[in-house]
GROMACS .gro file of C-alpha atoms in nm:
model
  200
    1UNK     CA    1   0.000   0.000   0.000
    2UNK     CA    2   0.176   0.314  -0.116
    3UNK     CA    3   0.162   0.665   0.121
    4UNK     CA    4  -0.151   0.809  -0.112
    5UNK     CA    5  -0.352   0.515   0.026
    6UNK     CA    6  -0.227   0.488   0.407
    7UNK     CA    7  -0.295   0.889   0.371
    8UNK     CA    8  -0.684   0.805   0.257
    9UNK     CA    9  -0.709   0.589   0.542
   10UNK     CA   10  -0.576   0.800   0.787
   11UNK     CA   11  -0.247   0.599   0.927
   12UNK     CA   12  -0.007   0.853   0.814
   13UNK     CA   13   0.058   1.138   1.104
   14UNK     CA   14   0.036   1.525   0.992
   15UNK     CA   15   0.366   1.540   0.901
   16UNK     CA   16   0.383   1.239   0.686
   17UNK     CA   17   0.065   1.330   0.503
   18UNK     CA   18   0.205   1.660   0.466
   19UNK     CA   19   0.514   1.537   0.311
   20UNK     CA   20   0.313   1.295   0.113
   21UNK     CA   21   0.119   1.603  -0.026
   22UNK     CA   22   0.364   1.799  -0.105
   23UNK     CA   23   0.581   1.488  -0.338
   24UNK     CA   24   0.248   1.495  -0.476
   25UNK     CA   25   0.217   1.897  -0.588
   26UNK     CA   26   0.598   1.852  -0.685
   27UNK     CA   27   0.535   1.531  -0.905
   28UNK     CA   28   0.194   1.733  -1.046
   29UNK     CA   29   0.404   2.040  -1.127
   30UNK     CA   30   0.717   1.828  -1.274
   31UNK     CA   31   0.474   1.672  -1.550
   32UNK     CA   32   0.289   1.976  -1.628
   33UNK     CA   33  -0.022   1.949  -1.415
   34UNK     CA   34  -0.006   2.192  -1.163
   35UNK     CA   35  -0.118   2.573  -1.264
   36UNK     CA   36  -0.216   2.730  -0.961
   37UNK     CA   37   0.028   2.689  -0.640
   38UNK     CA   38  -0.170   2.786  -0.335
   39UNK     CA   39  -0.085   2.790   0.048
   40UNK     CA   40  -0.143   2.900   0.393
   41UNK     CA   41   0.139   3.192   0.530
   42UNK     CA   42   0.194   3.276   0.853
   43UNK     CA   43   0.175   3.668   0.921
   44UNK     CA   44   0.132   3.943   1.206
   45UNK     CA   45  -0.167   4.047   1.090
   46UNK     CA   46  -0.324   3.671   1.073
   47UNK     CA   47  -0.296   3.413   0.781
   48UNK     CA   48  -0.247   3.497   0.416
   49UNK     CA   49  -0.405   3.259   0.157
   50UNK     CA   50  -0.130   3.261  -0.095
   51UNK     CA   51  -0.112   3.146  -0.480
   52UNK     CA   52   0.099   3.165  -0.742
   53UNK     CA   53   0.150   3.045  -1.122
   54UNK     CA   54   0.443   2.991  -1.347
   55UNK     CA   55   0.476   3.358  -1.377
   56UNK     CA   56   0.467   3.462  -1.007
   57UNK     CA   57   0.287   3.554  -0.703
   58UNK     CA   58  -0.100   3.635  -0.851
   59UNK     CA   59  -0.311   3.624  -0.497
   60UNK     CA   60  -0.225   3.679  -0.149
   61UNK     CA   61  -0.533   3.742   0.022
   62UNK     CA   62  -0.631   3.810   0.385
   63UNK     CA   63  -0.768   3.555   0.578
   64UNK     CA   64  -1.122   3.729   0.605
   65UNK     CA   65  -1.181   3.645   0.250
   66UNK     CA   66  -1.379   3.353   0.214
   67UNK     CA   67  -1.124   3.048   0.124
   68UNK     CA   68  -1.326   2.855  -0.056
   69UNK     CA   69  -1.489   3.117  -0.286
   70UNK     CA   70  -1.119   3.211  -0.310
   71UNK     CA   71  -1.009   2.894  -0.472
   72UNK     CA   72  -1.316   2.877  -0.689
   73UNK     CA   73  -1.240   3.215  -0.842
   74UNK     CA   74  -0.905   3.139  -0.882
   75UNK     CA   75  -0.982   2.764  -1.106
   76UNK     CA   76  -1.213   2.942  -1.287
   77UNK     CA   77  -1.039   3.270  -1.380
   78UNK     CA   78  -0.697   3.110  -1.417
   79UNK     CA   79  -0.735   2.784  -1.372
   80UNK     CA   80  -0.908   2.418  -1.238
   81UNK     CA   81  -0.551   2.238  -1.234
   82UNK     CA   82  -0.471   2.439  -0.903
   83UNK     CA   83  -0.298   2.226  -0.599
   84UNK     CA   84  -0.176   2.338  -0.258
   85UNK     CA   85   0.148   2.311  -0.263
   86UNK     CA   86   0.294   2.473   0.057
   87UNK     CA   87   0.652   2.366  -0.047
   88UNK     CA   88   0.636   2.628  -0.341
   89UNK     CA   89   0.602   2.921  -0.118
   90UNK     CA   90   0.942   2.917   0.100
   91UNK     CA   91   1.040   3.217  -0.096
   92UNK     CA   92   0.744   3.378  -0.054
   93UNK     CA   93   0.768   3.338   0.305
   94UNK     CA   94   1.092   3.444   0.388
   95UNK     CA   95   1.065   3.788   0.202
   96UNK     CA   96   0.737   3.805   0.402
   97UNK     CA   97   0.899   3.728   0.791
   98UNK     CA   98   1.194   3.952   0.676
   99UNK     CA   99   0.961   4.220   0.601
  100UNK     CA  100   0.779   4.197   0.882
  101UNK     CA  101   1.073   4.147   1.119
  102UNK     CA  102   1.179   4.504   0.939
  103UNK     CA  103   1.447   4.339   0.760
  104UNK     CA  104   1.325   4.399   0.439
  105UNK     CA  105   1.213   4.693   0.263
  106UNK     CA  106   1.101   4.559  -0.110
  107UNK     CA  107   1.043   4.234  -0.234
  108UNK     CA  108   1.206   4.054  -0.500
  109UNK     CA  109   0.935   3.814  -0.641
  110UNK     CA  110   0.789   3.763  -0.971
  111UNK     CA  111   0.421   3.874  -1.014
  112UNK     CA  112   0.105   3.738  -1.187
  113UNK     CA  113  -0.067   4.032  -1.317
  114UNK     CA  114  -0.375   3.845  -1.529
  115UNK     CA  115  -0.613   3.887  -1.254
  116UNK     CA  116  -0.584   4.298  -1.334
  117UNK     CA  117  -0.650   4.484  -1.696
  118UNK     CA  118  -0.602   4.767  -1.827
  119UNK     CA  119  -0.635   5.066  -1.593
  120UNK     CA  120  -0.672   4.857  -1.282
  121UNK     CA  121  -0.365   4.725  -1.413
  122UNK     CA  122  -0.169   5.044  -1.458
  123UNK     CA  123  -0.249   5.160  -1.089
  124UNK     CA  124  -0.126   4.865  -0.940
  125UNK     CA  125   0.199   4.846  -1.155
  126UNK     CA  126   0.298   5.209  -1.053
  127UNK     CA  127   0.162   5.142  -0.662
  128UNK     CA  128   0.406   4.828  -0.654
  129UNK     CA  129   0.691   5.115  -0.765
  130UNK     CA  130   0.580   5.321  -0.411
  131UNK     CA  131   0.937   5.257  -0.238
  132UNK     CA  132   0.910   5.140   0.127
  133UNK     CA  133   0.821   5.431   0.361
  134UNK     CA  134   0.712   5.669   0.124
  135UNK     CA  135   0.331   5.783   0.107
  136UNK     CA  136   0.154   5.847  -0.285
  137UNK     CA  137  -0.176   5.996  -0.313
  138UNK     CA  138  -0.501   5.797  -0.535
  139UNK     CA  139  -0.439   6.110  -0.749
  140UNK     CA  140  -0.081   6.017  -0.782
  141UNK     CA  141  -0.111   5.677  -0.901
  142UNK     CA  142  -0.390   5.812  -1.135
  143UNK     CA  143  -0.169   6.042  -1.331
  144UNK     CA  144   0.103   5.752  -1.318
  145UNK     CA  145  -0.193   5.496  -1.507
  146UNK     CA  146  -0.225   5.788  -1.792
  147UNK     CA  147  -0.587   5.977  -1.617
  148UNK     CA  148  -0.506   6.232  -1.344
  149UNK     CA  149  -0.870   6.296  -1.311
  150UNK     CA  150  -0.965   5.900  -1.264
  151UNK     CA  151  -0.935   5.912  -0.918
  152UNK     CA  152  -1.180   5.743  -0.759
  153UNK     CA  153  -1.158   5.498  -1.034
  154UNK     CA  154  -0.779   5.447  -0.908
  155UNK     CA  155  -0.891   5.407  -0.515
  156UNK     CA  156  -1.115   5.097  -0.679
  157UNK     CA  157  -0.837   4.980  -0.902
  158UNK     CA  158  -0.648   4.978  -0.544
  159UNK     CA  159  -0.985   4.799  -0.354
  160UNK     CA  160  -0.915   4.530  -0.606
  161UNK     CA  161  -0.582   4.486  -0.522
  162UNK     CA  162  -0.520   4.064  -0.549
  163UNK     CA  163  -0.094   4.107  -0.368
  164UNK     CA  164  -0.161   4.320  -0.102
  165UNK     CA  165   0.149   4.390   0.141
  166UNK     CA  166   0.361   4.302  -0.225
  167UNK     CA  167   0.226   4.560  -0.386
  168UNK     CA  168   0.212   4.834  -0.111
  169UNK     CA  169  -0.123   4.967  -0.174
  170UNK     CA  170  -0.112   5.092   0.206
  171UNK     CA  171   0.143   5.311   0.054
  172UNK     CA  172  -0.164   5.545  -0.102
  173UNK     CA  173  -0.329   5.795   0.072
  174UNK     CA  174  -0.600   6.054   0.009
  175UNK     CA  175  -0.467   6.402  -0.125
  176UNK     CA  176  -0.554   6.611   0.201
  177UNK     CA  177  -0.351   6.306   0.421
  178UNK     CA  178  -0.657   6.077   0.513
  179UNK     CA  179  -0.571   5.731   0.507
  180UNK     CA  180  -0.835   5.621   0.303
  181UNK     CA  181  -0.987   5.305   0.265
  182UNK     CA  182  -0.789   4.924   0.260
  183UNK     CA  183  -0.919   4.582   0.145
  184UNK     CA  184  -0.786   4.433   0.447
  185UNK     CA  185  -0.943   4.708   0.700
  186UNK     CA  186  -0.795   5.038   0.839
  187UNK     CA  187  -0.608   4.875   1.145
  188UNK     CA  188  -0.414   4.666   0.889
  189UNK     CA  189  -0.309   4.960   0.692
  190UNK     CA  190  -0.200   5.133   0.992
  191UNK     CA  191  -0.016   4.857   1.097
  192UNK     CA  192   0.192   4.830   0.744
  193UNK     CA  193   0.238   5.232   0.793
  194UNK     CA  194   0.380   5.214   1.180
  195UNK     CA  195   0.569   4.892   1.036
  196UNK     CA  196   0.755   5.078   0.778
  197UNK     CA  197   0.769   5.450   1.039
  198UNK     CA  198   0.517   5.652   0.823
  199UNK     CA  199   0.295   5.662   1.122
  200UNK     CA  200   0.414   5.673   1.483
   0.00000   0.00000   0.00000
């Protein structure tokens, strides 16, 4: 009886089913069969549903975004041959505890852009430019996309973000210094902002 089986039954412990899994994501995305990469990460500001394709990261969502739903928006906009595969995500990881341990102010990691187009796709390009610790305005990242007057169409382009944290939409503000609004809630964004010593 080979591990797939004793894994079924439930005679392999955690770790040995999670070992088990993860031969299995490598062996799916060694013959082609793996598309979408997905894991749990570990952060200060709770877990991060991850994902990634051959291009790079494309998803790293809070966890009060449904999981499931996730997933299923995910196989159907990218697609159904998606696998967790926590073993893919090291990388990912690391940058993430550096940044968070303030050892790290950008990250080097290939990005997914397909779940953005055109103007959404613009804003977030020029947000992920924001360097670490500065602040840039919706109006600022409008006039980057090619429309300084499309700027509550940029704060939605930056609601949709799908890489927070990655691509520092924290980083924008409203013109008169308001925060503004963040996918992941206003505590989070302050957080990111104390994190990096733009607020005290």
């Amino acid at each position: 009886m080979n591990e797939l089986e004793n894994m079924l039954r439930g005679e392999l412990s955690a770790d040995g089913a999670r070992a088990a899994a993860d031969r299995f994501a490598e062996r799916a995305a060694a013959e082609g069969l793996l598309d979408v990469a997905y894991a749990t990460v570990e952060s200060p500001l709770g877990k991060l549903l991850a994902a990634q394709t051959k291009r790079g990261l494309v998803e790293l969502a809070y966890e009060d975004r449904d999981a499931d739903a996730l997933l299923a928006e995910l196989s159907s906009k990218l697609s159904p041959r998606l696998l967790e595969a926590p073993a893919q995500f090291d990388d990912v990881r690391r940058q993430l505890e550096e940044y968070f341990e303030g050892r790290r102010t950008g990250f080097d990691l290939a990005i997914d852009w397909s779940l953005s187009q055109g103007f959404t796709q613009r804003i977030l390009q020029a947000t992920a430019k924001v360097p670490f610790g500065q602040l840039a305005t919706y109006r600022d990242m409008a006039t980057k996309a090619g429309n300084e007057r499309a700027v509550r169409a940029a704060g939605n382009a930056l609601g949709s973000n799908h890489i927070p944290i990655v691509v520092p939409c924290h980083r924008i503000i409203r013109t008169g210094g308001a925060l503004g609004g963040y996918t992941g809630g206003l505590e989070r964004k302050e957080f990111l902002l104390k994190l990096e010593g733009v607020l005290l």
